[in-house]
CSV table of C-alpha atoms and ligand atoms in Angstrom, one decimal:
chain,number,residue,atom,x,y,z
P,1,MET,CA,10.4,13.4,61.8
P,2,GLU,CA,10.8,12.1,58.3
P,3,LYS,CA,8.9,9.0,59.3
P,4,SER,CA,5.8,11.0,60.4
P,5,VAL,CA,5.7,13.0,57.2
P,6,GLY,CA,5.8,9.6,55.3
P,7,ASN,CA,3.0,8.3,57.5
P,8,MET,CA,0.8,11.3,56.8
P,9,GLN,CA,1.4,10.9,53.1
P,10,GLU,CA,0.5,7.2,53.4
P,11,ILE,CA,-2.8,8.1,55.2
P,12,ARG,CA,-3.7,10.7,52.6
P,13,ASN,CA,-3.0,8.3,49.8
P,14,ARG,CA,-5.1,5.6,51.5
P,15,GLU,CA,-8.0,7.9,52.0
P,16,GLN,CA,-7.8,9.1,48.5
P,17,VAL,CA,-7.6,5.6,47.0
P,18,GLU,CA,-10.5,4.4,49.2
P,19,MET,CA,-12.6,7.5,48.2
P,20,PHE,CA,-12.1,6.8,44.5
P,21,LEU,CA,-12.6,3.1,44.6
P,22,ASN,CA,-15.7,3.8,46.6
P,23,GLY,CA,-16.0,0.2,48.0
P,24,LYS,CA,-16.0,-1.4,44.5
P,25,ASP,CA,-12.4,-2.7,44.9
P,26,SER,CA,-10.1,-3.2,47.9
P,27,ILE,CA,-7.1,-1.0,48.4
P,28,GLU,CA,-5.0,-4.2,48.6
P,29,LYS,CA,-6.1,-5.1,45.1
P,30,PHE,CA,-5.1,-1.6,43.8
P,31,ARG,CA,-1.7,-1.9,45.5
P,32,ARG,CA,-1.0,-5.3,44.2
P,33,THR,CA,-1.8,-4.1,40.7
P,34,LEU,CA,0.6,-1.2,41.0
P,35,MET,CA,3.2,-3.6,42.3
P,36,GLN,CA,2.7,-5.7,39.1
P,37,TYR,CA,3.2,-2.5,37.0
P,38,GLU,CA,6.4,-1.9,38.9
P,39,CYS,CA,7.6,-5.4,38.0
P,40,ALA,CA,6.8,-4.9,34.4
P,41,MET,CA,8.7,-1.6,34.4
P,42,LEU,CA,11.7,-3.4,35.9
P,43,GLU,CA,11.5,-6.1,33.2
P,44,ILE,CA,11.6,-3.5,30.4
P,45,LYS,CA,14.3,-1.4,32.1
P,46,THR,CA,16.5,-4.5,32.5
P,47,LYS,CA,16.0,-5.3,28.8
P,48,LEU,CA,17.1,-1.8,27.8
P,49,ASP,CA,20.1,-1.9,30.2
P,50,VAL,CA,21.2,-5.2,28.7
P,51,LEU,CA,20.9,-3.7,25.2
P,52,ASN,CA,22.8,-0.6,26.2
P,53,THR,CA,25.6,-2.8,27.7
P,54,GLU,CA,25.9,-5.0,24.6
P,55,LEU,CA,25.6,-2.2,22.0
P,56,SER,CA,28.1,0.1,23.9
P,57,LEU,CA,30.7,-2.6,23.4
P,58,GLN,CA,29.9,-2.9,19.6
P,59,LYS,CA,29.7,0.9,19.0
P,60,SER,CA,32.1,2.2,21.6
P,61,ARG,CA,29.4,4.6,22.8
P,62,ASN,CA,26.3,4.3,24.9
P,63,PRO,CA,23.1,4.2,22.8
P,64,PHE,CA,21.3,5.9,25.6
P,65,GLU,CA,22.5,8.4,28.2
P,66,THR,CA,19.8,8.1,30.9
P,67,ILE,CA,16.8,6.0,31.7
P,68,LYS,CA,14.0,7.3,34.0
P,69,CYS,CA,11.2,5.1,35.4
P,70,ARG,CA,8.0,6.1,37.2
P,71,ILE,CA,4.8,4.6,38.3
P,72,LYS,CA,1.9,7.0,37.9
P,73,SER,CA,0.7,8.4,41.2
P,74,PRO,CA,-2.8,7.4,42.5
P,75,GLU,CA,-3.8,11.0,42.1
P,76,SER,CA,-2.9,11.2,38.4
P,77,ILE,CA,-4.4,7.7,37.8
P,78,PHE,CA,-7.8,8.7,39.2
P,79,GLY,CA,-7.6,12.2,37.7
P,80,LYS,CA,-7.1,10.6,34.2
P,81,MET,CA,-9.9,8.1,34.8
P,82,GLU,CA,-12.3,10.8,36.0
P,83,LYS,CA,-11.4,13.0,33.0
P,84,ASN,CA,-12.0,10.2,30.5
P,85,ASN,CA,-15.1,8.9,32.2
P,86,ILE,CA,-13.5,5.5,33.0
P,87,PRO,CA,-15.3,3.5,35.7
P,88,MET,CA,-13.4,3.6,39.0
P,89,THR,CA,-12.4,0.0,39.2
P,90,VAL,CA,-9.0,-1.7,39.1
P,91,GLU,CA,-10.2,-3.8,36.0
P,92,ALA,CA,-11.1,-0.6,34.1
P,93,MET,CA,-7.8,1.0,35.1
P,94,GLU,CA,-5.9,-1.9,33.7
P,95,LYS,CA,-8.0,-2.0,30.6
P,96,TYR,CA,-8.0,1.7,29.6
P,97,LEU,CA,-4.8,3.2,31.0
P,98,ASN,CA,-1.5,2.5,29.1
P,99,ASP,CA,0.9,4.7,31.0
P,100,ILE,CA,0.7,3.5,34.6
P,101,ALA,CA,4.2,2.2,34.2
P,102,GLY,CA,6.4,4.6,32.2
P,103,ILE,CA,10.0,4.6,31.1
P,104,ARG,CA,11.8,7.5,29.4
P,105,VAL,CA,14.9,6.6,27.5
P,106,ILE,CA,17.2,9.6,26.7
P,107,CYS,CA,19.6,9.1,23.8
P,108,SER,CA,22.2,11.4,22.3
P,109,PHE,CA,21.3,10.7,18.6
P,110,PRO,CA,18.0,10.2,16.8
P,111,ASP,CA,19.2,7.0,15.0
P,112,ASP,CA,19.9,5.4,18.4
P,113,ILE,CA,16.3,5.8,19.3
P,114,TYR,CA,15.1,3.7,16.3
P,115,MET,CA,17.9,1.1,16.8
P,116,LEU,CA,17.0,0.6,20.5
P,117,ALA,CA,13.2,0.6,19.8
P,118,ASP,CA,13.7,-2.1,17.0
P,119,CYS,CA,15.9,-4.2,19.3
P,120,LEU,CA,13.4,-4.1,22.1
P,121,LEU,CA,10.5,-4.9,19.8
P,122,ALA,CA,12.4,-7.8,18.2
P,123,GLN,CA,12.4,-9.7,21.6
P,124,ASP,CA,10.0,-12.6,21.5
P,125,ASP,CA,8.3,-11.8,24.9
P,126,ILE,CA,7.5,-8.2,23.9
P,127,THR,CA,4.2,-7.3,22.1
P,128,LEU,CA,3.8,-3.9,20.5
P,129,VAL,CA,0.4,-2.5,21.5
P,130,ALA,CA,0.7,0.9,20.0
P,131,ARG,CA,3.4,3.1,18.4
P,132,LYS,CA,3.3,6.9,18.0
P,133,ASP,CA,6.2,8.4,16.2
P,134,TYR,CA,6.2,12.1,17.1
P,135,ILE,CA,9.7,12.4,15.6
P,136,LYS,CA,8.7,11.6,12.1
P,137,LYS,CA,5.4,13.4,12.7
P,138,PRO,CA,5.8,16.0,15.4
P,139,LYS,CA,2.9,17.4,17.4
P,140,PRO,CA,1.6,20.8,16.3
P,141,ASN,CA,3.4,22.4,19.2
P,142,GLY,CA,6.7,20.9,18.1
P,143,TYR,CA,6.8,18.0,20.6
P,144,ARG,CA,9.1,15.2,19.4
P,145,SER,CA,9.5,11.7,20.9
P,146,LEU,CA,8.9,8.1,19.9
P,147,HIS,CA,6.2,6.5,22.1
P,148,LEU,CA,5.7,2.7,22.3
P,149,ILE,CA,3.1,0.9,24.4
P,150,VAL,CA,4.5,-2.6,24.9
P,151,GLU,CA,3.2,-5.6,26.7
P,152,VAL,CA,5.5,-7.8,28.7
P,153,PRO,CA,4.8,-10.9,30.8
P,154,ILE,CA,5.7,-10.8,34.5
P,155,PHE,CA,6.3,-14.0,36.5
P,156,LEU,CA,5.0,-13.8,40.0
P,157,THR,CA,4.8,-16.6,42.7
P,158,ASP,CA,1.4,-17.7,41.6
P,159,GLU,CA,0.8,-16.2,38.2
P,160,LYS,CA,2.1,-15.1,34.8
P,161,LYS,CA,0.5,-11.9,33.7
P,162,PRO,CA,1.0,-9.7,30.6
P,163,MET,CA,1.4,-6.0,31.6
P,164,ARG,CA,1.5,-2.8,29.6
P,165,VAL,CA,4.4,-0.3,29.8
P,166,GLU,CA,4.7,3.0,28.0
P,167,VAL,CA,8.3,3.6,26.7
P,168,GLN,CA,9.2,7.1,25.5
P,169,PHE,CA,12.4,7.6,23.5
P,170,ARG,CA,13.8,11.1,22.9
P,171,THR,CA,17.1,12.8,22.4
P,172,ILE,CA,18.8,14.9,25.2
P,173,ALA,CA,17.8,18.0,23.3
P,174,MET,CA,14.2,16.9,22.8
P,175,ASP,CA,14.0,16.1,26.5
P,176,PHE,CA,15.3,19.5,27.4
P,177,TRP,CA,12.6,21.0,25.2
P,178,ALA,CA,9.8,18.8,26.6
P,179,SER,CA,10.7,19.6,30.2
P,180,LEU,CA,10.5,23.3,29.6
P,181,GLU,CA,7.3,23.0,27.6
P,182,HIS,CA,5.8,20.7,30.3
P,183,LYS,CA,6.2,23.6,32.8
P,184,MET,CA,3.8,25.7,30.8
P,185,LYS,CA,1.0,23.2,31.4
P,186,TYR,CA,1.2,23.9,35.2
P,187,LYS,CA,1.0,27.6,34.8
P,188,LYS,CA,-2.6,28.8,34.6
P,189,HIS,CA,-1.8,32.4,33.7
P,190,ILE,CA,1.2,33.2,31.6
P,191,ASP,CA,1.8,36.6,30.0
P,192,LYS,CA,2.4,36.4,26.3
P,193,ALA,CA,1.5,32.6,26.3
P,194,GLU,CA,1.1,32.7,22.5
P,195,SER,CA,4.5,34.2,21.9
P,196,ILE,CA,6.1,31.7,24.2
P,197,SER,CA,4.4,28.8,22.3
P,198,ASN,CA,5.7,30.3,19.1
P,199,GLU,CA,9.2,30.5,20.5
P,200,LEU,CA,9.0,26.9,21.7
P,201,PHE,CA,7.9,25.8,18.3
P,202,TYR,CA,10.8,27.6,16.7
P,203,CYS,CA,13.2,26.0,19.3
P,204,ALA,CA,11.8,22.6,18.5
P,205,GLU,CA,12.6,23.1,14.8
P,206,LEU,CA,16.2,24.2,15.7
P,207,ILE,CA,16.6,21.2,18.0
P,208,ALA,CA,15.6,18.8,15.2
P,209,GLN,CA,18.1,20.4,12.9
P,210,LEU,CA,20.8,20.3,15.6
P,211,ASP,CA,20.1,16.6,16.4
P,212,GLY,CA,20.4,15.8,12.6
P,213,ARG,CA,23.7,17.8,12.3
P,214,MET,CA,25.3,16.3,15.4
P,215,GLN,CA,24.4,12.8,14.0
P,216,GLN,CA,26.0,13.7,10.7
P,217,ILE,CA,29.2,14.9,12.5
P,218,ARG,CA,29.3,11.6,14.5
P,219,GLU,CA,29.0,9.6,11.3
P,220,LYS,CA,31.9,11.5,9.8
P,221,ILE,CA,34.0,10.9,12.9
P,222,GLU,CA,33.1,7.2,13.1
P,223,GLY,CA,33.9,6.8,9.3
P,224,ALA,CA,37.3,8.4,9.6
P,225,PRO,CA,40.3,6.0,9.7
P,226,GLU,CA,42.0,5.4,13.1
P,227,LEU,CA,45.4,7.1,13.7
E,1,0O2,P1,2.9,12.8,32.3
E,1,0O2,O1,2.8,13.6,33.5
E,1,0O2,O2,4.2,13.0,31.6
E,1,0O2,O3,2.6,11.4,32.5
E,1,0O2,P2,-2.8,8.8,26.6
E,1,0O2,O4,-1.7,8.8,27.6
E,1,0O2,O5,-2.7,7.8,25.5
E,1,0O2,O6,-4.1,8.8,27.2
E,1,0O2,P3,-2.1,10.7,24.7
E,1,0O2,O7,-2.0,12.3,24.8
E,1,0O2,O8,-2.9,10.2,23.5
E,1,0O2,O9,-2.8,10.3,26.0
E,1,0O2,O10,-0.7,10.0,24.7
E,1,0O2,P4,0.6,10.5,24.1
E,1,0O2,O11,0.4,11.4,23.0
E,1,0O2,O12,1.3,9.2,23.8
E,1,0O2,O13,1.3,11.3,25.3
E,1,0O2,C1,1.6,10.7,26.5
E,1,0O2,C2,2.7,11.3,27.2
E,1,0O2,O14,3.7,11.9,26.3
E,1,0O2,C3,2.3,12.5,28.1
E,1,0O2,O15,1.9,12.0,29.3
E,1,0O2,C4,3.7,13.3,28.2
E,1,0O2,O16,4.5,12.6,29.1
E,1,0O2,C5,4.2,13.1,26.8
E,1,0O2,N1,3.7,14.2,25.9
E,1,0O2,C6,2.8,14.1,24.9
E,1,0O2,N2,2.6,15.2,24.3
E,1,0O2,C7,3.4,16.1,24.9
E,1,0O2,C8,3.7,17.5,24.7
E,1,0O2,O17,3.1,18.2,23.8
E,1,0O2,N3,4.6,18.1,25.5
E,1,0O2,C9,5.2,17.5,26.5
E,1,0O2,N4,6.1,18.1,27.3
E,1,0O2,N5,5.0,16.1,26.8
E,1,0O2,C10,4.1,15.5,26.0
E,1,0O2,P5,0.9,12.9,30.3
E,1,0O2,O18,0.0,11.9,30.9
E,1,0O2,O19,0.3,14.0,29.5
E,1,0O2,O20,1.8,13.5,31.3
């Protein structure tokens, strides 16, 4: 039963991809490119896991709590290309989309975000393509996270290729906020939407204060002498 549901999904995806590519590119090329993004995502995830393992020994705590990875679905890839008037080709997809491979790193404390980002960017096979610091400069709705677009080479059987990956860093509290705020985007009609937005903005400010105070408490605990 499960298998047939999977097959139906596969057929739908295939039809959808063929419709968008409209004979300009093969579905095999599209799939191979997504596979390459997956490899790049694995490269970056491994780098972050290695840093977490090393730093957890030095600091006696984990710099990040959770790491989530995703490859953008064909539906959202084509949706974004259509919305931004990007030609429906695999080349254009690679040239203009930065978030096909996405990693979200969830930390307990804001200073761990910057430490991890700096350690990742210091690696000599990583190139920073773009940086958006929505923690230092939050979005008007209160959204906070550090976004990096990085390029990393992947080594395949027959080629070495630089690939772009979006890495989002945020605290547990910022992630909690962003998940709830994200739900609003999928609701067309919300009663009192403005008052909910105002409440969310207020909560984002509280979260920023809470993150800062928790970090200060941690520093005091770490600075205290051992028993
Ligand atoms: P999804 O479904 O999470 O992938 P760009 O991606 O560069 O074309 P933009 O807006 O310039 O578009 O990029 P930016 O600001 O770096 O944001 C990219 C992603 O950050 C979003 O991806 C969200 O995941 C997250 N994000 C940005 N702003 C907000 C916000 O106000 N609220 C929440 N909850 N998340 C946000 P997508 O593609 O929009 O969505």
